[in-house]
CSV table of C-alpha atoms in Angstrom, one decimal:
chain,number,residue,atom,x,y,z
A,1,ASN,CA,-0.1,0.3,-0.1
A,2,TYR,CA,0.9,3.9,-0.6
A,3,ASP,CA,0.1,4.6,2.8
A,4,GLN,CA,1.4,4.3,5.7
A,5,LEU,CA,-0.8,2.6,7.8
A,6,ILE,CA,0.9,-1.2,8.1
A,7,GLU,CA,3.9,1.0,9.7
A,8,LYS,CA,1.6,3.3,12.1
A,9,ALA,CA,0.0,0.1,13.3
A,10,CYS,CA,3.4,-1.7,14.2
A,11,ARG,CA,4.7,1.3,16.2
A,12,ASN,CA,1.9,1.7,18.7
A,13,TRP,CA,1.5,-2.4,18.7
A,14,ASN,CA,5.4,-2.1,20.3
A,15,VAL,CA,4.1,1.2,22.7
A,16,ILE,CA,0.8,-0.7,24.0
A,17,HIS,CA,2.9,-3.7,24.5
A,18,ASN,CA,5.9,-1.9,26.0
A,19,ASN,CA,8.1,-4.4,23.6
A,20,ASN,CA,11.6,-3.2,25.0
A,21,GLN,CA,12.9,-5.5,21.6
A,22,ALA,CA,11.8,-2.6,19.7
A,23,LYS,CA,14.3,-0.2,21.4
A,24,ASN,CA,17.6,-2.8,20.4
A,25,ASN,CA,16.1,-2.9,16.8
A,26,LYS,CA,14.9,-6.4,16.8
A,27,LYS,CA,11.2,-5.6,16.5
A,28,ARG,CA,11.1,-2.6,14.6
A,29,LEU,CA,9.6,-3.0,11.4
A,30,SER,CA,11.8,-2.6,8.6
A,31,VAL,CA,10.4,-0.3,5.6
A,32,ILE,CA,11.9,-1.3,2.5
A,33,PRO,CA,13.5,0.6,0.4
A,34,TYR,CA,12.6,4.2,2.5
A,35,HIS,CA,13.8,2.5,6.2
A,36,PRO,CA,15.5,0.1,6.2
A,37,VAL,CA,16.6,-1.7,9.9
A,38,ARG,CA,19.5,-4.4,9.2
A,39,GLU,CA,19.0,-5.5,12.6
A,40,SER,CA,14.9,-6.0,12.1
A,41,HIS,CA,13.3,-9.4,11.7
A,42,ASP,CA,9.8,-7.9,10.8
A,43,TRP,CA,10.2,-6.3,7.2
A,44,LEU,CA,7.3,-4.4,5.1
A,45,LEU,CA,8.3,-4.2,1.2
A,46,LYS,CA,7.1,-1.0,-0.3
A,47,MET,CA,7.2,-2.5,-4.0
A,48,HIS,CA,4.6,0.7,-6.0
A,49,GLY,CA,6.3,3.2,-4.0
A,50,CYS,CA,4.9,5.4,-0.5
A,51,VAL,CA,3.3,8.6,0.3
A,52,SER,CA,6.2,9.8,2.2
A,53,VAL,CA,8.0,10.1,-1.6
A,54,PRO,CA,5.0,10.6,-3.7
A,55,ASN,CA,7.7,11.1,-7.3
A,56,GLU,CA,8.4,6.8,-6.7
A,57,ILE,CA,4.8,6.0,-6.8
A,58,ILE,CA,3.8,3.3,-9.8
A,59,LEU,CA,1.1,4.5,-10.8
A,60,THR,CA,1.2,4.6,-14.9
A,61,SER,CA,1.2,1.5,-17.5
A,62,ARG,CA,5.0,3.5,-18.2
A,63,ASP,CA,5.6,3.3,-14.5
A,64,TYR,CA,4.9,-0.2,-14.7
A,65,ALA,CA,7.1,-0.8,-18.0
A,66,ASP,CA,10.1,1.2,-16.3
A,67,TYR,CA,9.5,-0.9,-12.7
A,68,TYR,CA,12.1,-3.5,-13.3
A,69,SER,CA,15.0,-1.0,-14.6
A,70,LYS,CA,14.8,1.0,-11.0
A,71,GLY,CA,13.3,-2.2,-9.2
A,72,ALA,CA,15.0,-5.0,-9.4
A,73,ALA,CA,17.1,-5.4,-6.5
A,74,LEU,CA,13.5,-5.1,-4.4
A,75,ALA,CA,12.0,-8.0,-7.4
A,76,GLY,CA,14.9,-10.4,-6.1
A,77,LEU,CA,14.1,-9.9,-2.6
A,78,VAL,CA,10.6,-10.8,-3.3
A,79,GLN,CA,12.0,-13.6,-5.6
A,80,ALA,CA,14.3,-14.9,-2.9
A,81,SER,CA,11.5,-15.1,0.0
A,82,LEU,CA,9.0,-16.8,-2.5
A,83,MET,CA,11.3,-19.4,-3.1
A,84,THR,CA,12.0,-20.4,0.9
A,85,LYS,CA,9.3,-18.1,3.1
A,86,HIS,CA,5.6,-17.4,2.9
A,87,MET,CA,4.7,-14.1,2.1
A,88,LEU,CA,1.5,-11.9,2.9
A,89,PHE,CA,0.8,-9.5,-0.2
A,90,VAL,CA,-1.8,-6.2,0.6
A,91,GLY,CA,-2.8,-3.8,-1.4
A,92,PHE,CA,-3.0,-4.9,-4.8
A,93,SER,CA,-4.1,-7.1,-7.5
A,94,LEU,CA,-3.3,-10.7,-8.2
A,95,THR,CA,-3.3,-9.3,-11.7
A,96,ASP,CA,-0.4,-6.7,-10.7
A,97,PRO,CA,1.8,-7.1,-13.7
A,98,ASN,CA,4.7,-7.0,-11.7
A,99,TYR,CA,3.4,-9.4,-9.4
A,100,LEU,CA,3.0,-11.6,-12.4
A,101,LYS,CA,6.3,-11.3,-13.9
A,102,THR,CA,7.9,-12.4,-10.3
A,103,MET,CA,5.6,-15.6,-9.5
A,104,ASP,CA,6.5,-16.6,-13.2
A,105,GLN,CA,10.4,-15.8,-12.9
A,106,VAL,CA,10.0,-18.2,-9.3
A,107,ARG,CA,7.7,-20.9,-11.1
A,108,SER,CA,10.9,-21.0,-13.7
A,109,ALA,CA,13.7,-21.1,-10.9
A,110,LEU,CA,11.7,-24.0,-9.0
A,111,ARG,CA,10.6,-26.4,-11.8
A,112,PRO,CA,13.5,-28.6,-12.8
A,113,SER,CA,14.4,-28.3,-16.7
A,114,SER,CA,13.7,-31.1,-19.1
A,115,SER,CA,17.4,-31.8,-19.9
A,116,THR,CA,18.6,-32.2,-15.8
A,117,THR,CA,15.3,-34.6,-15.3
A,118,ALA,CA,15.8,-36.1,-18.4
A,119,SER,CA,19.6,-37.1,-17.5
A,120,LYS,CA,18.9,-38.6,-13.9
């Protein structure tokens, strides 16, 4: 999502529960790429931008076309995570072009090639 409601909810949760780990970054939310926290175990990836940086929001078909030249590292993070973890996608359609391309690439990487399986 472009908004900052998830970030606000996480900050409020830490305050309400007096979460001491949040003070040493273990439970602070890392918002990638805008506010990364290296030591954090929890992260939120803003693939299509954030209201705090309006000129980077992905909205138009041209923005989507340019996305992979600018956001390749973010897409790589999603691809690696999809191969090893469970992920929750919030705030966009499952017909999103970036999502579909990323999922196709992950499926291709996880699918054994026909030459590899034929030789076994």
